[in-house]
mmCIF file of C-alpha atoms in Angstrom:
data_model
loop_
_atom_site.group_PDB
_atom_site.id
_atom_site.type_symbol
_atom_site.label_atom_id
_atom_site.label_comp_id
_atom_site.label_asym_id
_atom_site.label_seq_id
_atom_site.Cartn_x
_atom_site.Cartn_y
_atom_site.Cartn_z
ATOM 1 C CA MET A 47 134.563 47.655 49.758
ATOM 2 C CA SER A 48 131.383 48.609 47.929
ATOM 3 C CA SER A 49 129.898 52.069 47.935
ATOM 4 C CA THR A 50 126.773 50.681 49.633
ATOM 5 C CA THR A 51 128.835 49.465 52.612
ATOM 6 C CA VAL A 52 130.410 52.876 53.045
ATOM 7 C CA ALA A 53 127.161 54.748 52.590
ATOM 8 C CA LYS A 54 125.252 52.910 55.344
ATOM 9 C CA PRO A 55 127.466 54.028 58.309
ATOM 10 C CA LEU A 56 127.507 57.551 56.884
ATOM 11 C CA ALA A 57 123.727 57.536 56.625
ATOM 12 C CA ARG A 58 123.350 56.289 60.213
ATOM 13 C CA ARG A 59 125.821 58.920 61.452
ATOM 14 C CA ALA A 60 124.014 61.669 59.562
ATOM 15 C CA SER A 61 120.704 60.408 60.952
ATOM 16 C CA ARG A 62 121.998 60.550 64.545
ATOM 17 C CA GLY A 63 123.503 63.997 63.956
ATOM 18 C CA GLY A 64 120.289 65.285 62.421
ATOM 19 C CA SER A 65 118.314 63.979 65.394
ATOM 20 C CA ARG A 66 120.589 65.775 67.819
ATOM 21 C CA ARG A 67 120.350 68.950 65.768
ATOM 22 C CA ARG A 68 116.562 68.747 65.712
ATOM 23 C CA LYS A 69 116.442 68.198 69.463
ATOM 24 C CA TRP A 70 118.844 71.120 70.114
ATOM 25 C CA THR A 71 116.876 73.332 67.743
ATOM 26 C CA THR A 72 113.669 72.642 69.653
ATOM 27 C CA GLU A 73 115.272 73.487 72.982
ATOM 28 C CA ARG A 74 116.804 76.571 71.492
ATOM 29 C CA ILE A 75 113.472 77.737 70.092
ATOM 30 C CA ILE A 76 111.811 77.343 73.496
ATOM 31 C CA PHE A 77 114.626 79.183 75.275
ATOM 32 C CA THR A 78 114.732 81.950 72.674
ATOM 33 C CA THR A 79 110.970 82.411 72.867
ATOM 34 C CA LEU A 80 110.910 82.646 76.653
ATOM 35 C CA ASN A 81 114.021 84.829 76.750
ATOM 36 C CA THR A 82 112.700 87.177 74.078
ATOM 37 C CA THR A 83 109.326 87.451 75.814
ATOM 38 C CA PHE A 84 110.959 88.301 79.127
ATOM 39 C CA LEU A 85 113.308 90.864 77.585
ATOM 40 C CA LEU A 86 110.501 92.490 75.605
ATOM 41 C CA ALA A 87 108.408 92.790 78.773
ATOM 42 C CA LEU A 88 111.380 94.239 80.647
ATOM 43 C CA ALA A 89 112.103 96.659 77.793
ATOM 44 C CA ALA A 90 108.461 97.763 77.768
ATOM 45 C CA VAL A 91 108.642 98.556 81.486
ATOM 46 C CA MET A 92 111.810 100.572 80.921
ATOM 47 C CA VAL A 93 110.694 102.364 77.756
ATOM 48 C CA TYR A 94 107.142 103.236 78.826
ATOM 49 C CA PRO A 95 108.104 106.216 81.073
ATOM 50 C CA LEU A 96 110.158 107.701 78.237
ATOM 51 C CA LEU A 97 107.346 107.247 75.702
ATOM 52 C CA ASN A 98 104.826 108.628 78.178
ATOM 53 C CA THR A 99 106.965 111.718 78.759
ATOM 54 C CA LEU A 100 107.352 112.168 75.001
ATOM 55 C CA ALA A 101 103.580 111.856 74.514
ATOM 56 C CA ILE A 102 102.851 114.457 77.187
ATOM 57 C CA SER A 103 105.429 116.828 75.714
ATOM 58 C CA LEU A 104 103.709 116.544 72.307
ATOM 59 C CA ASN A 105 100.249 117.013 73.784
ATOM 60 C CA ASP A 106 98.324 120.248 74.252
ATOM 61 C CA GLY A 107 99.198 121.703 77.647
ATOM 62 C CA MET A 108 95.673 122.316 78.895
ATOM 63 C CA ASP A 109 94.565 118.869 77.762
ATOM 64 C CA ALA A 110 97.555 117.231 79.509
ATOM 65 C CA VAL A 111 96.278 118.485 82.867
ATOM 66 C CA ARG A 112 93.361 116.043 82.581
ATOM 67 C CA GLY A 113 95.812 113.107 82.717
ATOM 68 C CA GLY A 114 95.218 109.704 81.210
ATOM 69 C CA ILE A 115 97.808 110.069 78.442
ATOM 70 C CA GLY A 116 99.599 106.845 77.537
ATOM 71 C CA ILE A 117 102.290 106.536 74.881
ATOM 72 C CA TRP A 118 100.454 108.578 72.249
ATOM 73 C CA PRO A 119 99.460 112.259 72.476
ATOM 74 C CA ARG A 120 95.727 112.812 72.744
ATOM 75 C CA ASP A 121 95.748 116.350 71.342
ATOM 76 C CA PHE A 122 98.941 116.786 69.305
ATOM 77 C CA SER A 123 100.699 120.144 69.687
ATOM 78 C CA LEU A 124 104.223 121.532 69.395
ATOM 79 C CA GLN A 125 103.440 124.478 71.633
ATOM 80 C CA ASN A 126 105.426 123.058 74.555
ATOM 81 C CA TYR A 127 108.588 122.829 72.467
ATOM 82 C CA ASN A 128 107.960 126.295 71.066
ATOM 83 C CA VAL A 129 107.921 127.677 74.594
ATOM 84 C CA VAL A 130 111.052 125.715 75.560
ATOM 85 C CA PHE A 131 113.087 126.878 72.569
ATOM 86 C CA ASN A 132 111.852 130.455 73.017
ATOM 87 C CA MET A 133 113.293 130.612 76.533
ATOM 88 C CA HIS A 134 116.147 133.104 76.370
ATOM 89 C CA THR A 135 118.394 130.958 78.584
ATOM 90 C CA ILE A 136 117.875 127.574 76.929
ATOM 91 C CA TYR A 137 120.566 127.834 74.249
ATOM 92 C CA GLN A 138 123.196 129.236 76.586
ATOM 93 C CA ALA A 139 122.360 126.549 79.146
ATOM 94 C CA PHE A 140 122.516 123.790 76.518
ATOM 95 C CA PHE A 141 125.893 124.985 75.231
ATOM 96 C CA MET A 142 127.300 125.215 78.748
ATOM 97 C CA SER A 143 126.049 121.701 79.580
ATOM 98 C CA VAL A 144 127.760 120.292 76.475
ATOM 99 C CA LEU A 145 131.006 122.166 77.189
ATOM 100 C CA LYS A 146 130.955 121.133 80.833
ATOM 101 C CA THR A 147 130.341 117.466 79.987
ATOM 102 C CA VAL A 148 133.130 117.349 77.385
ATOM 103 C CA VAL A 149 135.684 118.984 79.688
ATOM 104 C CA VAL A 150 134.725 116.869 82.705
ATOM 105 C CA VAL A 151 134.929 113.620 80.713
ATOM 106 C CA ALA A 152 138.277 114.542 79.115
ATOM 107 C CA THR A 153 139.962 115.596 82.367
ATOM 108 C CA ASN A 154 138.537 112.702 84.364
ATOM 109 C CA LEU A 155 139.688 110.094 81.843
ATOM 110 C CA PHE A 156 143.115 111.680 81.510
ATOM 111 C CA PHE A 157 144.012 111.967 85.187
ATOM 112 C CA THR A 158 142.128 108.902 86.439
ATOM 113 C CA SER A 159 143.709 106.635 83.813
ATOM 114 C CA MET A 160 147.156 108.063 84.553
ATOM 115 C CA LEU A 161 146.798 107.286 88.257
ATOM 116 C CA ALA A 162 145.252 103.883 87.497
ATOM 117 C CA TYR A 163 148.278 102.962 85.389
ATOM 118 C CA ALA A 164 150.642 103.845 88.229
ATOM 119 C CA LEU A 165 148.603 101.826 90.742
ATOM 120 C CA SER A 166 148.472 98.827 88.393
ATOM 121 C CA ARG A 167 152.259 98.489 88.258
ATOM 122 C CA THR A 168 153.602 95.947 90.724
ATOM 123 C CA GLU A 169 156.953 97.759 90.982
ATOM 124 C CA PHE A 170 155.259 100.837 92.476
ATOM 125 C CA ILE A 171 155.751 100.246 96.195
ATOM 126 C CA PHE A 172 153.121 102.749 97.372
ATOM 127 C CA ARG A 173 150.305 101.353 95.261
ATOM 128 C CA ARG A 174 148.487 99.635 98.147
ATOM 129 C CA PRO A 175 148.344 102.561 100.639
ATOM 130 C CA ILE A 176 147.342 104.996 97.890
ATOM 131 C CA THR A 177 144.608 102.628 96.720
ATOM 132 C CA VAL A 178 143.305 102.301 100.291
ATOM 133 C CA ILE A 179 143.201 106.105 100.655
ATOM 134 C CA PHE A 180 141.101 106.461 97.502
ATOM 135 C CA VAL A 181 138.800 103.595 98.484
ATOM 136 C CA LEU A 182 138.145 105.249 101.854
ATOM 137 C CA THR A 183 136.815 108.319 100.045
ATOM 138 C CA MET A 184 133.985 106.116 98.737
ATOM 139 C CA TYR A 185 132.789 105.488 102.299
ATOM 140 C CA PHE A 186 133.599 108.788 104.022
ATOM 141 C CA ASP A 187 132.716 112.227 102.683
ATOM 142 C CA ALA A 188 133.453 115.603 104.230
ATOM 143 C CA GLY A 189 129.944 116.828 103.480
ATOM 144 C CA LEU A 190 128.315 119.630 101.549
ATOM 145 C CA ILE A 191 129.426 122.580 103.686
ATOM 146 C CA PRO A 192 133.165 121.668 103.807
ATOM 147 C CA ASN A 193 133.121 121.117 100.032
ATOM 148 C CA TYR A 194 131.537 124.505 99.497
ATOM 149 C CA LEU A 195 134.046 126.207 101.799
ATOM 150 C CA LEU A 196 136.890 124.480 99.962
ATOM 151 C CA ILE A 197 135.669 125.708 96.573
ATOM 152 C CA LYS A 198 135.226 129.190 98.035
ATOM 153 C CA ASP A 199 138.711 129.271 99.586
ATOM 154 C CA LEU A 200 140.220 128.159 96.287
ATOM 155 C CA GLY A 201 138.551 131.118 94.586
ATOM 156 C CA MET A 202 136.538 128.980 92.191
ATOM 157 C CA LEU A 203 133.040 130.231 93.018
ATOM 158 C CA ASN A 204 131.175 131.429 89.907
ATOM 159 C CA THR A 205 133.971 130.163 87.666
ATOM 160 C CA PHE A 206 134.068 127.322 85.161
ATOM 161 C CA GLN A 207 136.803 125.601 87.203
ATOM 162 C CA ALA A 208 134.202 124.713 89.834
ATOM 163 C CA TYR A 209 132.680 122.267 87.344
ATOM 164 C CA TRP A 210 135.684 120.157 86.405
ATOM 165 C CA VAL A 211 138.398 120.550 89.079
ATOM 166 C CA PRO A 212 136.487 118.633 91.833
ATOM 167 C CA THR A 213 135.789 115.775 89.379
ATOM 168 C CA ILE A 214 139.336 115.184 88.111
ATOM 169 C CA ILE A 215 139.627 111.764 89.794
ATOM 170 C CA SER A 216 136.878 109.351 90.811
ATOM 171 C CA ALA A 217 137.674 106.465 93.163
ATOM 172 C CA PHE A 218 135.097 104.157 91.573
ATOM 173 C CA ASN A 219 136.359 104.823 88.056
ATOM 174 C CA LEU A 220 139.919 104.448 89.305
ATOM 175 C CA ILE A 221 139.212 100.899 90.493
ATOM 176 C CA ILE A 222 137.616 99.958 87.151
ATOM 177 C CA LEU A 223 140.559 101.251 85.112
ATOM 178 C CA ARG A 224 143.190 99.833 87.446
ATOM 179 C CA THR A 225 141.577 96.383 87.323
ATOM 180 C CA TYR A 226 141.409 96.494 83.546
ATOM 181 C CA MET A 227 145.033 97.621 83.209
ATOM 182 C CA LYS A 228 146.196 94.785 85.456
ATOM 183 C CA SER A 229 144.704 92.355 82.938
ATOM 184 C CA ILE A 230 147.012 93.619 80.161
ATOM 185 C CA PRO A 231 149.823 91.094 79.575
ATOM 186 C CA GLU A 232 153.075 92.193 81.162
ATOM 187 C CA GLU A 233 154.973 91.156 78.033
ATOM 188 C CA ILE A 234 153.412 94.024 76.070
ATOM 189 C CA ILE A 235 154.638 96.620 78.536
ATOM 190 C CA GLU A 236 158.059 95.005 78.827
ATOM 191 C CA SER A 237 158.360 95.016 75.027
ATOM 192 C CA ALA A 238 157.627 98.750 74.948
ATOM 193 C CA ARG A 239 160.256 99.410 77.598
ATOM 194 C CA MET A 240 162.822 97.381 75.690
ATOM 195 C CA ASP A 241 162.144 99.599 72.677
ATOM 196 C CA GLY A 242 163.040 102.646 74.774
ATOM 197 C CA ALA A 243 159.564 103.877 75.759
ATOM 198 C CA GLY A 244 159.295 105.685 79.072
ATOM 199 C CA GLU A 245 156.426 105.379 81.533
ATOM 200 C CA PHE A 246 154.414 108.247 80.047
ATOM 201 C CA ARG A 247 154.823 106.994 76.503
ATOM 202 C CA THR A 248 153.984 103.434 77.552
ATOM 203 C CA TRP A 249 150.819 104.644 79.239
ATOM 204 C CA TRP A 250 149.737 106.921 76.391
ATOM 205 C CA GLN A 251 150.679 104.874 73.312
ATOM 206 C CA ILE A 252 150.453 101.290 74.593
ATOM 207 C CA VAL A 253 148.091 101.040 77.558
ATOM 208 C CA MET A 254 145.487 103.650 76.618
ATOM 209 C CA PRO A 255 144.659 102.154 73.178
ATOM 210 C CA LEU A 256 144.244 98.739 74.821
ATOM 211 C CA CYS A 257 141.853 100.218 77.398
ATOM 212 C CA LYS A 258 139.268 101.590 74.967
ATOM 213 C CA PRO A 259 136.432 99.371 76.302
ATOM 214 C CA ALA A 260 137.113 100.372 79.908
ATOM 215 C CA LEU A 261 137.527 104.024 78.932
ATOM 216 C CA ALA A 262 134.149 103.863 77.172
ATOM 217 C CA VAL A 263 132.547 102.554 80.369
ATOM 218 C CA VAL A 264 134.100 105.235 82.553
ATOM 219 C CA GLY A 265 133.470 107.947 79.986
ATOM 220 C CA LEU A 266 129.776 107.076 79.801
ATOM 221 C CA PHE A 267 129.468 107.031 83.595
ATOM 222 C CA VAL A 268 131.118 110.439 83.878
ATOM 223 C CA ALA A 269 129.196 111.929 80.943
ATOM 224 C CA VAL A 270 125.792 110.905 82.307
ATOM 225 C CA GLY A 271 126.663 112.143 85.793
ATOM 226 C CA SER A 272 127.967 115.478 84.538
ATOM 227 C CA TRP A 273 125.081 116.006 82.130
ATOM 228 C CA ASN A 274 122.437 115.315 84.780
ATOM 229 C CA ALA A 275 124.106 117.353 87.536
ATOM 230 C CA TRP A 276 122.446 120.576 88.624
ATOM 231 C CA LEU A 277 123.472 120.911 92.275
ATOM 232 C CA ASP A 278 127.000 122.032 91.389
ATOM 233 C CA THR A 279 125.530 124.904 89.355
ATOM 234 C CA LEU A 280 123.263 125.889 92.241
ATOM 235 C CA LEU A 281 126.066 125.818 94.818
ATOM 236 C CA TYR A 282 129.089 127.046 92.910
ATOM 237 C CA ALA A 283 127.924 128.993 89.837
ATOM 238 C CA SER A 284 124.422 130.352 90.486
ATOM 239 C CA GLY A 285 125.834 133.878 90.746
ATOM 240 C CA ASN A 286 127.089 133.801 87.145
ATOM 241 C CA PRO A 287 124.263 133.570 84.562
ATOM 242 C CA ALA A 288 126.775 132.665 81.844
ATOM 243 C CA LEU A 289 127.505 129.375 83.644
ATOM 244 C CA THR A 290 123.916 128.162 83.925
ATOM 245 C CA THR A 291 123.297 124.614 82.697
ATOM 246 C CA LEU A 292 120.336 122.894 81.120
ATOM 247 C CA GLN A 293 119.604 120.709 84.143
ATOM 248 C CA TYR A 294 119.729 123.747 86.425
ATOM 249 C CA GLU A 295 117.167 125.513 84.261
ATOM 250 C CA LEU A 296 115.031 122.363 84.404
ATOM 251 C CA GLN A 297 115.274 122.307 88.178
ATOM 252 C CA LYS A 298 114.201 125.942 88.411
ATOM 253 C CA LEU A 299 111.277 125.159 86.160
ATOM 254 C CA LEU A 300 110.246 122.183 88.305
ATOM 255 C CA SER A 301 110.424 124.272 91.467
ATOM 256 C CA SER A 302 108.360 127.091 90.017
ATOM 257 C CA SER A 303 105.828 124.608 88.654
ATOM 258 C CA MET A 304 105.324 122.957 92.034
ATOM 259 C CA ASN A 305 104.908 126.337 93.703
ATOM 260 C CA ALA A 306 102.407 127.633 91.181
ATOM 261 C CA GLY A 307 100.399 124.477 90.441
ATOM 262 C CA VAL A 308 98.683 124.524 87.076
ATOM 263 C CA ASN A 309 98.971 128.281 86.528
ATOM 264 C CA SER A 310 101.509 128.160 83.718
ATOM 265 C CA VAL A 311 101.818 131.910 83.273
ATOM 266 C CA ALA A 312 102.682 132.476 86.924
ATOM 267 C CA ALA A 313 104.923 129.407 87.016
ATOM 268 C CA THR A 314 107.045 129.860 83.925
ATOM 269 C CA GLY A 315 106.143 133.098 82.241
ATOM 270 C CA ALA A 316 105.067 131.054 79.217
ATOM 271 C CA ALA A 317 103.314 132.966 76.446
ATOM 272 C CA SER A 318 100.390 131.809 74.397
ATOM 273 C CA SER A 319 100.668 131.147 70.676
ATOM 274 C CA GLY A 320 97.739 130.547 68.379
ATOM 275 C CA GLY A 321 95.359 130.440 71.327
ATOM 276 C CA GLN A 322 97.334 127.650 73.052
ATOM 277 C CA VAL A 323 98.853 128.013 76.515
ATOM 278 C CA THR A 324 101.303 125.523 77.933
ATOM 279 C CA THR A 325 101.128 124.152 81.476
ATOM 280 C CA PRO A 326 103.819 123.046 83.940
ATOM 281 C CA ILE A 327 103.273 119.298 83.451
ATOM 282 C CA ALA A 328 103.581 119.582 79.667
ATOM 283 C CA LEU A 329 106.488 122.004 79.861
ATOM 284 C CA ARG A 330 108.348 119.733 82.286
ATOM 285 C CA SER A 331 107.984 116.837 79.860
ATOM 286 C CA ALA A 332 109.221 118.898 76.922
ATOM 287 C CA ILE A 333 112.331 120.173 78.648
ATOM 288 C CA THR A 334 113.000 116.686 80.061
ATOM 289 C CA MET A 335 113.044 115.302 76.528
ATOM 290 C CA VAL A 336 115.344 118.091 75.375
ATOM 291 C CA ALA A 337 117.736 117.276 78.227
ATOM 292 C CA ALA A 338 117.618 113.493 77.673
ATOM 293 C CA VAL A 339 118.028 113.339 73.887
ATOM 294 C CA PRO A 340 121.829 114.012 73.745
ATOM 295 C CA ILE A 341 122.640 111.101 76.066
ATOM 296 C CA LEU A 342 120.232 108.831 74.183
ATOM 297 C CA PHE A 343 122.122 109.573 70.976
ATOM 298 C CA VAL A 344 125.573 109.026 72.524
ATOM 299 C CA TYR A 345 124.897 105.647 74.165
ATOM 300 C CA PRO A 346 124.400 103.511 70.989
ATOM 301 C CA PHE A 347 127.883 104.443 69.768
ATOM 302 C CA LEU A 348 129.434 103.259 73.050
ATOM 303 C CA GLN A 349 127.222 100.227 73.705
ATOM 304 C CA LYS A 350 129.650 97.601 72.328
ATOM 305 C CA HIS A 351 132.609 98.961 74.291
ATOM 306 C CA PHE A 352 130.402 99.584 77.314
ATOM 307 C CA VAL A 353 129.306 95.946 77.680
ATOM 308 C CA SER A 354 132.728 94.357 77.026
ATOM 309 C CA GLY A 355 134.589 96.870 79.169
ATOM 310 C CA LEU A 356 132.238 96.506 82.121
ATOM 311 C CA MET A 357 132.462 92.700 82.042
ATOM 312 C CA ILE A 358 136.252 92.473 81.667
ATOM 313 C CA GLY A 359 136.994 95.265 84.082
ATOM 314 C CA SER A 360 134.860 93.681 86.790
ATOM 315 C CA VAL A 361 136.084 90.073 86.400
ATOM 316 C CA LYS A 362 139.740 90.121 85.529
ATOM 317 C CA GLY A 363 142.515 91.042 87.946
#
């Protein structure tokens, strides 16, 4: 057989393959263009409020009252941040918010994952009634006053325990972790038991490392909720200044600003520096950025685990 005879079918095959590739490439370009345009528009809608808040926080306070600021400060000034960081409670509140978030996330992941492992085991005969009891708590709540009376009767008012003890277990997070743990092959757990591992060791050394994506999802949920919470400080720890949190200070600032209007001195006690005086709208934006930055820095490190864990935990099982 001559080389020309062999080359012709190969040439025709390559020609057909190249045509298909060109056709697929065209479709892919159109889809990618439309998809990218839509996502960029959606991202712009989501990012604009953050950029607008940042621009106002970097703008002169008196000029910000006029409005009309977009994503770029009209009269650049750091006076708002100077006032925020000169507040005598800001550093204590920031430290307490960080400590509270770390403790709440650690205890919630520890106890919720432990219970989720027990409820994911088919040999545990009480798994269904216990699961139903926790699910019911998602639909029925005792209310604010009974919760307050419970914390008071337990002697946890104005103590750090009021922050993390009520959040030890979350029913929603429990369902996510239990569903994810049920997707782990039974052979892995049986192999650990054959090697002499008990239930606690199996959960800690075998199941927990395999649940990193789901733990990242739950941890981010809990961290954002704990960081943004201010009502628990108002109800349970407002009598102890050492337990004040950043979001609680922000809420007090917002309340005083609404009561005093544009009179920044009466609203916040803000001092002037270099002839500049801050105003409530600018000060609110500055302290909002200070409160939001830590979570914005944490999320990129958990994004990969967050997406995969949320998808697997919601589909499998």
